[in-house]
Short mmCIF file of C-alpha atoms in Angstrom, two decimals:
data_model
loop_
_atom_site.label_atom_id
_atom_site.label_comp_id
_atom_site.label_asym_id
_atom_site.label_seq_id
_atom_site.Cartn_x
_atom_site.Cartn_y
_atom_site.Cartn_z
CA MET A 2 -0.36 0.06 -0.32
CA SER A 3 1.54 3.60 -0.89
CA SER A 4 1.79 6.09 1.36
CA ARG A 5 -1.49 8.12 -0.64
CA GLU A 6 -3.56 5.27 -0.19
CA THR A 7 -2.34 4.77 3.46
CA ILE A 8 -3.47 8.41 4.36
CA LEU A 9 -6.44 8.31 2.54
CA LYS A 10 -7.28 5.02 4.68
CA LYS A 11 -7.46 7.08 7.70
CA LEU A 12 -8.91 9.75 6.46
CA ARG A 13 -12.13 7.85 5.52
CA SER A 14 -12.07 5.59 8.96
CA VAL A 15 -12.01 8.91 10.71
CA SER A 16 -15.91 10.10 12.02
CA ALA A 17 -17.52 13.26 10.23
CA PRO A 18 -17.20 16.06 12.62
CA PHE A 19 -20.01 17.66 14.37
CA GLU A 20 -22.13 14.86 14.26
CA SER A 21 -23.04 14.96 17.78
CA VAL A 22 -23.28 18.74 17.62
CA GLN A 23 -27.57 19.74 19.32
CA PRO A 24 -29.19 22.20 17.76
CA VAL A 25 -29.21 25.97 18.96
CA THR A 26 -32.60 26.22 21.32
CA GLU A 27 -32.15 30.01 22.63
CA ARG A 28 -30.30 32.39 21.28
CA ARG A 29 -28.31 35.18 22.96
CA VAL A 30 -28.65 38.57 21.48
CA ILE A 31 -25.98 40.68 22.46
CA GLN A 32 -27.08 44.17 21.10
CA PRO A 33 -31.49 43.88 21.10
CA MET A 34 -33.28 46.25 19.08
CA PRO A 35 -37.08 47.22 19.33
CA ASP A 36 -39.02 45.81 16.83
CA ASP A 37 -39.81 48.85 14.73
CA LEU A 38 -38.07 49.64 11.08
CA ALA A 39 -37.80 53.24 11.97
CA THR A 40 -35.23 52.93 14.84
CA TRP A 41 -33.52 50.12 12.88
CA ARG A 42 -33.01 52.25 10.13
CA GLU A 43 -31.84 55.29 12.09
CA THR A 44 -29.58 53.40 14.30
CA PHE A 45 -27.81 51.78 11.17
CA ILE A 46 -27.04 55.07 9.37
CA LYS A 47 -25.68 56.17 12.81
CA GLN A 48 -23.41 53.30 13.50
CA LEU A 49 -22.29 53.56 10.12
CA GLN A 50 -21.37 57.32 10.33
CA ALA A 51 -19.52 56.54 13.67
CA LEU A 52 -17.41 54.54 11.67
CA ALA A 53 -16.73 57.21 8.46
CA ALA A 54 -18.88 55.82 6.09
CA THR A 55 -21.35 57.88 4.14
CA VAL A 56 -25.23 57.49 3.97
CA TYR A 57 -27.17 58.36 1.50
CA GLU A 58 -30.92 58.61 1.46
CA PRO A 59 -32.19 59.27 -2.09
CA ALA A 60 -35.80 60.19 -2.69
CA ASP A 61 -35.99 57.44 -5.36
CA ASP A 62 -34.35 55.77 -7.97
CA ALA A 63 -33.56 58.29 -10.14
CA ALA A 64 -31.58 59.78 -7.49
CA ALA A 65 -30.17 57.22 -6.39
CA LEU A 66 -28.21 56.84 -9.90
CA LYS A 67 -27.29 60.40 -10.12
CA GLN A 68 -25.78 59.82 -6.43
CA ILE A 69 -23.53 56.70 -7.82
CA PHE A 70 -23.01 58.57 -10.77
CA GLU A 71 -21.35 61.75 -8.48
CA ILE A 72 -19.20 59.16 -6.51
CA ILE A 73 -18.09 57.33 -9.79
CA GLY A 74 -16.98 60.68 -11.24
CA GLU A 75 -14.64 60.60 -14.55
CA ASP A 76 -13.72 57.01 -14.17
CA LYS A 77 -14.61 54.67 -17.19
CA GLN A 78 -14.47 51.45 -15.15
CA VAL A 79 -16.12 50.58 -12.81
CA LEU A 80 -16.34 46.83 -10.66
CA ALA A 81 -19.46 45.45 -9.78
CA TRP A 82 -21.88 42.61 -9.10
CA ASP A 83 -23.98 40.86 -11.36
CA PHE A 84 -26.90 43.60 -11.80
CA ASP A 85 -30.08 41.11 -10.62
CA PHE A 86 -28.19 41.45 -7.33
CA ILE A 87 -27.92 45.25 -6.72
CA PRO A 88 -31.57 46.34 -5.96
CA LEU A 89 -31.52 49.46 -7.87
CA LYS A 90 -33.40 49.40 -11.57
CA GLY A 91 -31.64 50.61 -14.33
CA LEU A 92 -28.42 50.95 -12.97
CA ASP A 93 -26.75 48.75 -15.83
CA THR A 94 -28.25 51.06 -18.89
CA ALA A 95 -27.24 54.08 -17.19
CA LEU A 96 -23.32 52.92 -16.92
CA SER A 97 -24.10 51.51 -20.28
CA GLN A 98 -25.53 55.06 -21.60
CA ALA A 99 -22.33 56.95 -19.86
CA GLY A 100 -19.59 55.05 -21.10
CA VAL A 101 -18.76 53.58 -18.40
CA GLU A 102 -17.62 49.79 -17.99
CA ILE A 103 -18.15 46.79 -15.90
CA ALA A 104 -14.62 45.57 -15.70
CA ASP A 105 -14.01 41.65 -15.56
CA SER A 106 -10.87 41.71 -13.04
CA HIS A 107 -9.14 44.18 -11.25
CA ASP A 108 -5.86 45.57 -12.19
CA GLY A 109 -4.91 47.86 -9.81
CA SER A 110 -6.68 51.34 -11.92
CA ILE A 111 -10.27 50.48 -11.01
CA ARG A 112 -11.14 52.97 -8.13
CA VAL A 113 -14.70 52.06 -7.67
CA GLY A 114 -16.91 48.61 -6.88
CA ILE A 115 -20.67 48.47 -6.23
CA THR A 116 -22.50 46.07 -4.53
CA GLY A 117 -25.86 45.24 -3.13
CA VAL A 118 -25.98 43.48 0.59
CA ASP A 119 -27.32 39.81 1.41
CA ALA A 120 -28.67 41.78 4.65
CA ALA A 121 -27.75 44.74 6.96
CA PHE A 122 -27.56 44.42 10.48
CA ALA A 123 -29.25 47.68 12.23
CA ALA A 124 -27.56 47.24 15.87
CA THR A 125 -24.05 47.17 14.45
CA GLY A 126 -23.97 49.44 10.92
CA SER A 127 -22.93 46.29 9.42
CA MET A 128 -23.83 44.20 5.86
CA VAL A 129 -23.82 40.62 4.96
CA LEU A 130 -22.06 39.80 1.86
CA CYS A 131 -21.90 36.31 0.20
CA ALA A 132 -19.69 35.70 -2.47
CA THR A 133 -21.05 33.47 -5.43
CA PRO A 134 -19.62 34.04 -9.14
CA GLN A 135 -22.64 36.76 -9.46
CA LYS A 136 -21.50 38.24 -6.88
CA PRO A 137 -17.42 38.31 -6.64
CA ARG A 138 -16.14 39.37 -3.13
CA GLY A 139 -13.17 41.41 -5.08
CA VAL A 140 -15.88 44.00 -5.56
CA SER A 141 -16.03 44.69 -2.59
CA LEU A 142 -12.44 44.09 -0.87
CA LEU A 143 -10.47 45.62 -3.96
CA PRO A 144 -11.24 48.81 -5.05
CA TYR A 145 -10.59 52.28 -3.13
CA VAL A 146 -14.11 53.63 -3.08
CA HIS A 147 -17.19 50.63 -1.92
CA VAL A 148 -20.78 51.76 -3.16
CA ALA A 149 -23.29 49.04 -1.61
CA VAL A 150 -27.34 49.72 -2.60
CA ILE A 151 -29.23 48.58 0.14
CA ARG A 152 -33.21 48.35 0.27
CA THR A 153 -34.89 48.85 4.00
CA SER A 154 -36.73 45.24 2.94
CA GLN A 155 -33.20 43.95 3.96
CA PHE A 156 -32.57 44.95 7.08
CA TYR A 157 -32.36 42.94 10.56
CA PRO A 158 -32.40 44.31 13.79
CA HIS A 159 -28.71 42.41 14.45
CA PHE A 160 -26.88 39.09 13.42
CA GLU A 161 -28.57 36.64 15.35
CA ALA A 162 -32.07 37.40 13.83
CA TRP A 163 -30.21 37.14 10.53
CA ILE A 164 -28.49 33.52 11.16
CA ALA A 165 -31.38 31.62 12.93
CA GLU A 166 -33.38 32.20 9.45
CA GLN A 167 -30.37 30.68 7.75
CA THR A 168 -30.18 26.85 6.67
CA PRO A 169 -26.61 25.27 6.08
CA GLU A 170 -27.71 25.54 2.09
CA THR A 171 -26.49 29.47 2.50
CA PHE A 172 -23.07 28.25 3.50
CA ARG A 173 -22.32 25.78 1.16
CA ALA A 174 -23.55 28.10 -1.88
CA SER A 175 -21.19 31.35 -0.70
CA ALA A 176 -17.68 30.72 -1.55
CA ASN A 177 -17.31 33.36 1.38
CA ILE A 178 -19.33 35.34 3.48
CA ASN A 179 -18.07 39.02 4.62
CA ILE A 180 -19.64 40.99 7.20
CA VAL A 181 -18.61 44.68 6.56
CA THR A 182 -19.04 47.11 8.82
CA GLY A 183 -17.24 50.83 8.27
CA ALA A 184 -14.76 51.10 5.97
CA SER A 185 -11.49 49.18 6.37
CA ARG A 186 -9.54 50.35 8.94
CA THR A 187 -6.09 49.37 11.57
CA ALA A 188 -4.63 50.46 14.14
CA ASP A 189 -2.06 47.86 14.79
CA ILE A 190 1.12 50.22 14.12
CA GLY A 191 1.51 52.97 16.90
CA MET A 192 -1.93 52.72 17.50
CA GLU A 193 -2.39 54.95 14.60
CA LEU A 194 -5.85 54.73 12.61
CA VAL A 195 -5.58 53.96 8.89
CA LEU A 196 -8.14 53.42 6.36
CA GLY A 197 -8.32 51.32 3.40
CA ALA A 198 -5.52 48.84 5.00
CA HIS A 199 -6.89 45.75 3.85
CA GLY A 200 -9.64 47.12 1.87
CA PRO A 201 -11.68 49.80 0.86
CA ALA A 202 -10.59 53.32 2.44
CA GLN A 203 -14.38 55.30 1.53
CA LEU A 204 -17.70 53.16 1.93
CA TYR A 205 -20.71 54.56 0.21
CA ILE A 206 -24.08 53.40 0.97
CA ILE A 207 -26.88 54.36 -1.05
CA LEU A 208 -30.35 53.30 1.63
CA LEU A 209 -33.57 52.77 -0.88
CA ASN A 210 -37.12 52.34 0.57
#
């Protein structure tokens, strides 16, 4: 028997992990929130503003498109999720008409990445982004500027409420799940706060009803 076969035999003989783990019957909520969408929205905005993110609340989709183009500025290329997963109708057409191309990959010169979110947590100002082929994780991690389009229908009061609804398939279907809270930051060196150390230095939220 070869070394490879010996190793594989040992691996196959081991019991599957976590088979004896019992399902969670009671979830502890770390940051309780009232059951009120207006409060969720207000808290979400305050948390993000405290983390140096910029939140826009456009009156309608047309105003949202205008705001996104102000962020893009003179750029002619951006990274973006598949438009089916960005909850803003007409974004793909508007970008095309303005001559803004969706890049296939990031070569270091692309400044803006545009995404939707899979969920947003009011208590912490956090966003969930589940990576799939249609929602590449690099869009929210590689550019200097991250623009996230969120509908209030995607709000949860806190992480615990979201995780309670998920099934194993949620995690099997995603190559990577990121929980983003504010712009990338670190203060590891000399306790000096640096934005953009491990991801976008600027985070813009387009918050729609």
